[in-house]
Amino acid sequence: MGVDNHSPIQHLQRQIDEIQRVAIQDEKNFVQRLQITERRIDICLAQIRYHEEATLPKILGQGSGTVILGAILTIVGSVYLAFADDTYKTFSALAGVLRDLGVTL
């Protein structure tokens, strides 16, 4: 854009008009991107709510037995390590009683 030496006021007015057009377009772009971002956030929050309501309880429900069994085995293993000889004798006696009752292991 060349400088108009004859009318600097018109030149400044054209520059101001151009800046206004660019500012208006930037505002429109910003509003559109903000709306798109808000939609994406809404979708993400909906997916999170779905997983909280449906998936998470299902996963926790399926894994609770495994967690409980793991905890019990950890406790039994700790007792065995702390009192190995006594624990061996106790479980041997229990196995003998069960064998006498006809229960197979």
Tab-separated table of N, CA and C in Angstrom:
chain	number	residue	atom	x	y	z
A	1	MET	N	0.843	-1.144	0.000
A	1	MET	CA	0.000	0.000	0.000
A	1	MET	C	0.901	1.222	0.000
A	2	GLY	N	0.813	1.992	-1.014
A	2	GLY	CA	1.667	3.180	-1.141
A	2	GLY	C	1.156	4.325	-0.283
A	3	VAL	N	2.038	5.227	0.031
A	3	VAL	CA	1.676	6.383	0.850
A	3	VAL	C	1.108	7.456	-0.059
A	4	ASP	N	-0.046	7.982	0.307
A	4	ASP	CA	-0.682	9.059	-0.452
A	4	ASP	C	-0.216	10.382	0.139
A	5	ASN	N	0.694	11.071	-0.593
A	5	ASN	CA	1.258	12.322	-0.087
A	5	ASN	C	0.250	13.463	-0.121
A	6	HIS	N	-0.741	13.340	-0.965
A	6	HIS	CA	-1.705	14.428	-1.121
A	6	HIS	C	-2.746	14.439	0.004
A	7	SER	N	-3.067	13.247	0.535
A	7	SER	CA	-4.114	13.199	1.554
A	7	SER	C	-3.711	12.223	2.665
A	8	PRO	N	-2.877	12.630	3.585
A	8	PRO	CA	-2.461	11.732	4.670
A	8	PRO	C	-3.634	11.320	5.568
A	9	ILE	N	-4.655	12.141	5.667
A	9	ILE	CA	-5.810	11.788	6.500
A	9	ILE	C	-6.570	10.619	5.879
A	10	GLN	N	-6.741	10.631	4.556
A	10	GLN	CA	-7.403	9.504	3.885
A	10	GLN	C	-6.561	8.238	4.023
A	11	HIS	N	-5.257	8.396	3.922
A	11	HIS	CA	-4.356	7.250	4.089
A	11	HIS	C	-4.520	6.654	5.489
A	12	LEU	N	-4.530	7.492	6.501
A	12	LEU	CA	-4.722	7.013	7.871
A	12	LEU	C	-6.098	6.376	8.045
A	13	GLN	N	-7.111	6.944	7.414
A	13	GLN	CA	-8.458	6.389	7.517
A	13	GLN	C	-8.521	5.001	6.891
A	14	ARG	N	-7.854	4.806	5.743
A	14	ARG	CA	-7.811	3.478	5.111
A	14	ARG	C	-7.099	2.474	6.011
A	15	GLN	N	-6.019	2.905	6.635
A	15	GLN	CA	-5.308	2.006	7.546
A	15	GLN	C	-6.183	1.633	8.746
A	16	ILE	N	-6.890	2.601	9.289
A	16	ILE	CA	-7.792	2.332	10.418
A	16	ILE	C	-8.900	1.380	9.995
A	17	ASP	N	-9.463	1.587	8.809
A	17	ASP	CA	-10.508	0.694	8.306
A	17	ASP	C	-9.980	-0.732	8.141
A	18	GLU	N	-8.772	-0.865	7.618
A	18	GLU	CA	-8.159	-2.194	7.445
A	18	GLU	C	-7.941	-2.864	8.798
A	19	ILE	N	-7.451	-2.105	9.757
A	19	ILE	CA	-7.240	-2.662	11.099
A	19	ILE	C	-8.575	-3.099	11.702
A	20	GLN	N	-9.630	-2.325	11.488
A	20	GLN	CA	-10.953	-2.695	11.997
A	20	GLN	C	-11.459	-3.976	11.346
A	21	ARG	N	-11.275	-4.114	10.029
A	21	ARG	CA	-11.698	-5.332	9.328
A	21	ARG	C	-10.947	-6.548	9.866
A	22	VAL	N	-9.646	-6.385	10.048
A	22	VAL	CA	-8.841	-7.498	10.565
A	22	VAL	C	-9.279	-7.849	11.986
A	23	ALA	N	-9.540	-6.830	12.813
A	23	ALA	CA	-9.971	-7.076	14.191
A	23	ALA	C	-11.318	-7.791	14.230
A	24	ILE	N	-12.241	-7.382	13.361
A	24	ILE	CA	-13.554	-8.030	13.307
A	24	ILE	C	-13.412	-9.482	12.865
A	25	GLN	N	-12.580	-9.734	11.863
A	25	GLN	CA	-12.365	-11.108	11.397
A	25	GLN	C	-11.694	-11.948	12.481
A	26	ASP	N	-10.721	-11.361	13.177
A	26	ASP	CA	-10.069	-12.077	14.276
A	26	ASP	C	-11.070	-12.433	15.370
A	27	GLU	N	-11.980	-11.516	15.665
A	27	GLU	CA	-13.000	-11.784	16.680
A	27	GLU	C	-13.913	-12.926	16.239
A	28	LYS	N	-14.313	-12.923	14.959
A	28	LYS	CA	-15.166	-14.001	14.445
A	28	LYS	C	-14.444	-15.346	14.534
A	29	ASN	N	-13.158	-15.354	14.133
A	29	ASN	CA	-12.376	-16.588	14.220
A	29	ASN	C	-12.271	-17.065	15.665
A	30	PHE	N	-12.036	-16.129	16.582
A	30	PHE	CA	-11.915	-16.484	17.990
A	30	PHE	C	-13.216	-17.087	18.511
A	31	VAL	N	-14.342	-16.470	18.175
A	31	VAL	CA	-15.639	-16.959	18.643
A	31	VAL	C	-15.909	-18.355	18.087
A	32	GLN	N	-15.606	-18.583	16.804
A	32	GLN	CA	-15.807	-19.903	16.207
A	32	GLN	C	-14.940	-20.952	16.890
A	33	ARG	N	-13.686	-20.635	17.106
A	33	ARG	CA	-12.788	-21.595	17.761
A	33	ARG	C	-13.209	-21.847	19.203
A	34	LEU	N	-13.692	-20.829	19.874
A	34	LEU	CA	-14.181	-20.994	21.238
A	34	LEU	C	-15.397	-21.916	21.264
A	35	GLN	N	-16.305	-21.755	20.306
A	35	GLN	CA	-17.477	-22.627	20.233
A	35	GLN	C	-17.071	-24.071	19.954
A	36	ILE	N	-16.128	-24.259	19.041
A	36	ILE	CA	-15.644	-25.610	18.742
A	36	ILE	C	-15.006	-26.222	19.980
A	37	THR	N	-14.206	-25.442	20.682
A	37	THR	CA	-13.550	-25.933	21.890
A	37	THR	C	-14.576	-26.295	22.958
A	38	GLU	N	-15.606	-25.465	23.120
A	38	GLU	CA	-16.649	-25.766	24.098
A	38	GLU	C	-17.384	-27.055	23.741
A	39	ARG	N	-17.645	-27.275	22.459
A	39	ARG	CA	-18.295	-28.524	22.035
A	39	ARG	C	-17.414	-29.726	22.347
A	40	ARG	N	-16.132	-29.599	22.071
A	40	ARG	CA	-15.212	-30.706	22.358
A	40	ARG	C	-15.140	-30.984	23.857
A	41	ILE	N	-15.126	-29.933	24.662
A	41	ILE	CA	-15.105	-30.115	26.113
A	41	ILE	C	-16.381	-30.814	26.570
A	42	ASP	N	-17.523	-30.416	26.015
A	42	ASP	CA	-18.788	-31.066	26.366
A	42	ASP	C	-18.761	-32.551	26.009
A	43	ILE	N	-18.220	-32.875	24.845
A	43	ILE	CA	-18.112	-34.278	24.435
A	43	ILE	C	-17.214	-35.039	25.400
A	44	CYS	N	-16.083	-34.463	25.745
A	44	CYS	CA	-15.155	-35.119	26.676
A	44	CYS	C	-15.801	-35.335	28.039
A	45	LEU	N	-16.493	-34.329	28.541
A	45	LEU	CA	-17.157	-34.469	29.838
A	45	LEU	C	-18.257	-35.526	29.788
A	46	ALA	N	-18.972	-35.601	28.676
A	46	ALA	CA	-20.004	-36.630	28.527
A	46	ALA	C	-19.381	-38.022	28.536
A	47	GLN	N	-18.255	-38.175	27.870
A	47	GLN	CA	-17.574	-39.469	27.868
A	47	GLN	C	-17.069	-39.825	29.261
A	48	ILE	N	-16.544	-38.837	29.979
A	48	ILE	CA	-16.073	-39.092	31.340
A	48	ILE	C	-17.247	-39.512	32.224
A	49	ARG	N	-18.373	-38.811	32.119
A	49	ARG	CA	-19.552	-39.173	32.916
A	49	ARG	C	-20.025	-40.586	32.577
A	50	TYR	N	-20.009	-40.933	31.292
A	50	TYR	CA	-20.417	-42.281	30.891
A	50	TYR	C	-19.512	-43.321	31.526
A	51	HIS	N	-18.210	-43.094	31.457
A	51	HIS	CA	-17.275	-44.066	32.021
A	51	HIS	C	-17.383	-44.133	33.540
A	52	GLU	N	-17.670	-43.007	34.188
A	52	GLU	CA	-17.864	-43.034	35.636
A	52	GLU	C	-19.106	-43.842	36.002
A	53	GLU	N	-20.159	-43.710	35.203
A	53	GLU	CA	-21.423	-44.371	35.520
A	53	GLU	C	-21.454	-45.830	35.081
A	54	ALA	N	-20.837	-46.152	33.955
A	54	ALA	CA	-20.974	-47.494	33.385
A	54	ALA	C	-19.707	-48.329	33.502
A	55	THR	N	-18.613	-47.793	33.047
A	55	THR	CA	-17.405	-48.600	32.925
A	55	THR	C	-16.685	-48.791	34.249
A	56	LEU	N	-16.494	-47.727	35.007
A	56	LEU	CA	-15.723	-47.811	36.243
A	56	LEU	C	-16.338	-48.779	37.251
A	57	PRO	N	-17.647	-48.719	37.541
A	57	PRO	CA	-18.208	-49.702	38.478
A	57	PRO	C	-18.078	-51.137	37.974
A	58	LYS	N	-18.202	-51.310	36.661
A	58	LYS	CA	-18.075	-52.655	36.094
A	58	LYS	C	-16.664	-53.189	36.299
A	59	ILE	N	-15.671	-52.351	36.038
A	59	ILE	CA	-14.276	-52.770	36.206
A	59	ILE	C	-13.984	-53.066	37.666
A	60	LEU	N	-14.439	-52.170	38.544
A	60	LEU	CA	-14.197	-52.384	39.967
A	60	LEU	C	-14.916	-53.629	40.464
A	61	GLY	N	-16.121	-53.867	39.971
A	61	GLY	CA	-16.866	-55.053	40.373
A	61	GLY	C	-16.200	-56.333	39.906
A	62	GLN	N	-15.654	-56.333	38.713
A	62	GLN	CA	-14.991	-57.520	38.194
A	62	GLN	C	-13.672	-57.774	38.902
A	63	GLY	N	-12.984	-56.727	39.304
A	63	GLY	CA	-11.663	-56.889	39.900
A	63	GLY	C	-11.669	-57.022	41.401
A	64	SER	N	-12.827	-56.849	42.052
A	64	SER	CA	-12.837	-56.875	43.515
A	64	SER	C	-12.488	-58.252	44.057
A	65	GLY	N	-12.951	-59.310	43.417
A	65	GLY	CA	-12.612	-60.663	43.863
A	65	GLY	C	-11.124	-60.928	43.779
A	66	THR	N	-10.509	-60.448	42.726
A	66	THR	CA	-9.068	-60.619	42.561
A	66	THR	C	-8.307	-59.861	43.631
A	67	VAL	N	-8.760	-58.667	43.941
A	67	VAL	CA	-8.101	-57.867	44.976
A	67	VAL	C	-8.224	-58.546	46.333
A	68	ILE	N	-9.416	-59.047	46.651
A	68	ILE	CA	-9.629	-59.720	47.934
A	68	ILE	C	-8.785	-60.982	48.017
A	69	LEU	N	-8.774	-61.777	46.953
A	69	LEU	CA	-7.962	-62.995	46.942
A	69	LEU	C	-6.485	-62.666	47.091
A	70	GLY	N	-6.030	-61.635	46.404
A	70	GLY	CA	-4.632	-61.218	46.528
A	70	GLY	C	-4.293	-60.789	47.941
A	71	ALA	N	-5.205	-60.069	48.587
A	71	ALA	CA	-4.968	-59.634	49.968
A	71	ALA	C	-4.904	-60.826	50.910
A	72	ILE	N	-5.819	-61.778	50.734
A	72	ILE	CA	-5.813	-62.972	51.589
A	72	ILE	C	-4.529	-63.763	51.394
A	73	LEU	N	-4.122	-63.958	50.148
A	73	LEU	CA	-2.883	-64.699	49.895
A	73	LEU	C	-1.666	-63.972	50.452
A	74	THR	N	-1.688	-62.658	50.420
A	74	THR	CA	-0.586	-61.887	50.994
A	74	THR	C	-0.514	-62.096	52.498
A	75	ILE	N	-1.665	-62.071	53.150
A	75	ILE	CA	-1.684	-62.286	54.603
A	75	ILE	C	-1.227	-63.696	54.943
A	76	VAL	N	-1.745	-64.692	54.213
A	76	VAL	CA	-1.338	-66.079	54.461
A	76	VAL	C	0.158	-66.249	54.221
A	77	GLY	N	0.671	-65.651	53.153
A	77	GLY	CA	2.103	-65.741	52.876
A	77	GLY	C	2.940	-65.071	53.947
A	78	SER	N	2.471	-63.945	54.462
A	78	SER	CA	3.202	-63.256	55.530
A	78	SER	C	3.222	-64.091	56.798
A	79	VAL	N	2.085	-64.703	57.127
A	79	VAL	CA	2.031	-65.576	58.307
A	79	VAL	C	2.968	-66.755	58.117
A	80	TYR	N	2.967	-67.323	56.922
A	80	TYR	CA	3.839	-68.468	56.660
A	80	TYR	C	5.313	-68.094	56.810
A	81	LEU	N	5.681	-66.926	56.297
A	81	LEU	CA	7.075	-66.499	56.417
A	81	LEU	C	7.449	-66.189	57.863
A	82	ALA	N	6.510	-65.670	58.639
A	82	ALA	CA	6.805	-65.324	60.029
A	82	ALA	C	6.886	-66.568	60.906
A	83	PHE	N	6.025	-67.528	60.662
A	83	PHE	CA	5.980	-68.744	61.490
A	83	PHE	C	5.969	-69.966	60.577
A	84	ALA	N	7.032	-70.162	59.858
A	84	ALA	CA	7.070	-71.199	58.818
A	84	ALA	C	6.855	-72.594	59.393
A	85	ASP	N	7.549	-72.934	60.457
A	85	ASP	CA	7.465	-74.291	61.002
A	85	ASP	C	6.084	-74.564	61.586
A	86	ASP	N	5.584	-73.639	62.387
A	86	ASP	CA	4.260	-73.822	62.996
A	86	ASP	C	3.158	-73.835	61.937
A	87	THR	N	3.278	-72.976	60.957
A	87	THR	CA	2.269	-72.911	59.896
A	87	THR	C	2.263	-74.195	59.080
A	88	TYR	N	3.433	-74.738	58.801
A	88	TYR	CA	3.520	-75.989	58.046
A	88	TYR	C	2.840	-77.114	58.815
A	89	LYS	N	3.105	-77.179	60.101
A	89	LYS	CA	2.485	-78.234	60.921
A	89	LYS	C	0.964	-78.075	60.955
A	90	THR	N	0.498	-76.828	61.086
A	90	THR	CA	-0.946	-76.576	61.145
A	90	THR	C	-1.627	-76.971	59.840
A	91	PHE	N	-1.049	-76.553	58.715
A	91	PHE	CA	-1.667	-76.887	57.426
A	91	PHE	C	-1.534	-78.370	57.104
A	92	SER	N	-0.471	-79.022	57.567
A	92	SER	CA	-0.343	-80.471	57.373
A	92	SER	C	-1.429	-81.197	58.152
A	93	ALA	N	-1.667	-80.740	59.391
A	93	ALA	CA	-2.720	-81.360	60.194
A	93	ALA	C	-4.088	-81.121	59.554
A	94	LEU	N	-4.330	-79.924	59.052
A	94	LEU	CA	-5.588	-79.608	58.383
A	94	LEU	C	-5.773	-80.462	57.132
A	95	ALA	N	-4.697	-80.648	56.367
A	95	ALA	CA	-4.776	-81.491	55.169
A	95	ALA	C	-5.075	-82.930	55.557
A	96	GLY	N	-4.490	-83.403	56.661
A	96	GLY	CA	-4.769	-84.761	57.128
A	96	GLY	C	-6.223	-84.929	57.526
A	97	VAL	N	-6.767	-83.949	58.222
A	97	VAL	CA	-8.177	-84.013	58.627
A	97	VAL	C	-9.081	-84.017	57.401
A	98	LEU	N	-8.792	-83.152	56.445
A	98	LEU	CA	-9.604	-83.109	55.227
A	98	LEU	C	-9.499	-84.408	54.440
A	99	ARG	N	-8.304	-85.005	54.441
A	99	ARG	CA	-8.105	-86.272	53.734
A	99	ARG	C	-8.940	-87.365	54.393
A	100	ASP	N	-8.966	-87.342	55.725
A	100	ASP	CA	-9.756	-88.341	56.450
A	100	ASP	C	-11.253	-88.167	56.190
A	101	LEU	N	-11.674	-86.927	55.958
A	101	LEU	CA	-13.085	-86.668	55.672
A	101	LEU	C	-13.455	-86.990	54.229
A	102	GLY	N	-12.445	-87.231	53.390
A	102	GLY	CA	-12.707	-87.587	52.006
A	102	GLY	C	-12.665	-86.414	51.048
A	103	VAL	N	-12.202	-85.269	51.492
A	103	VAL	CA	-12.092	-84.103	50.625
A	103	VAL	C	-10.736	-84.160	49.939
A	104	THR	N	-10.740	-84.064	48.613
A	104	THR	CA	-9.473	-84.095	47.879
A	104	THR	C	-9.023	-82.678	47.565
A	105	LEU	N	-7.729	-82.449	47.670
A	105	LEU	CA	-7.159	-81.145	47.349
A	105	LEU	C	-6.497	-81.174	46.007
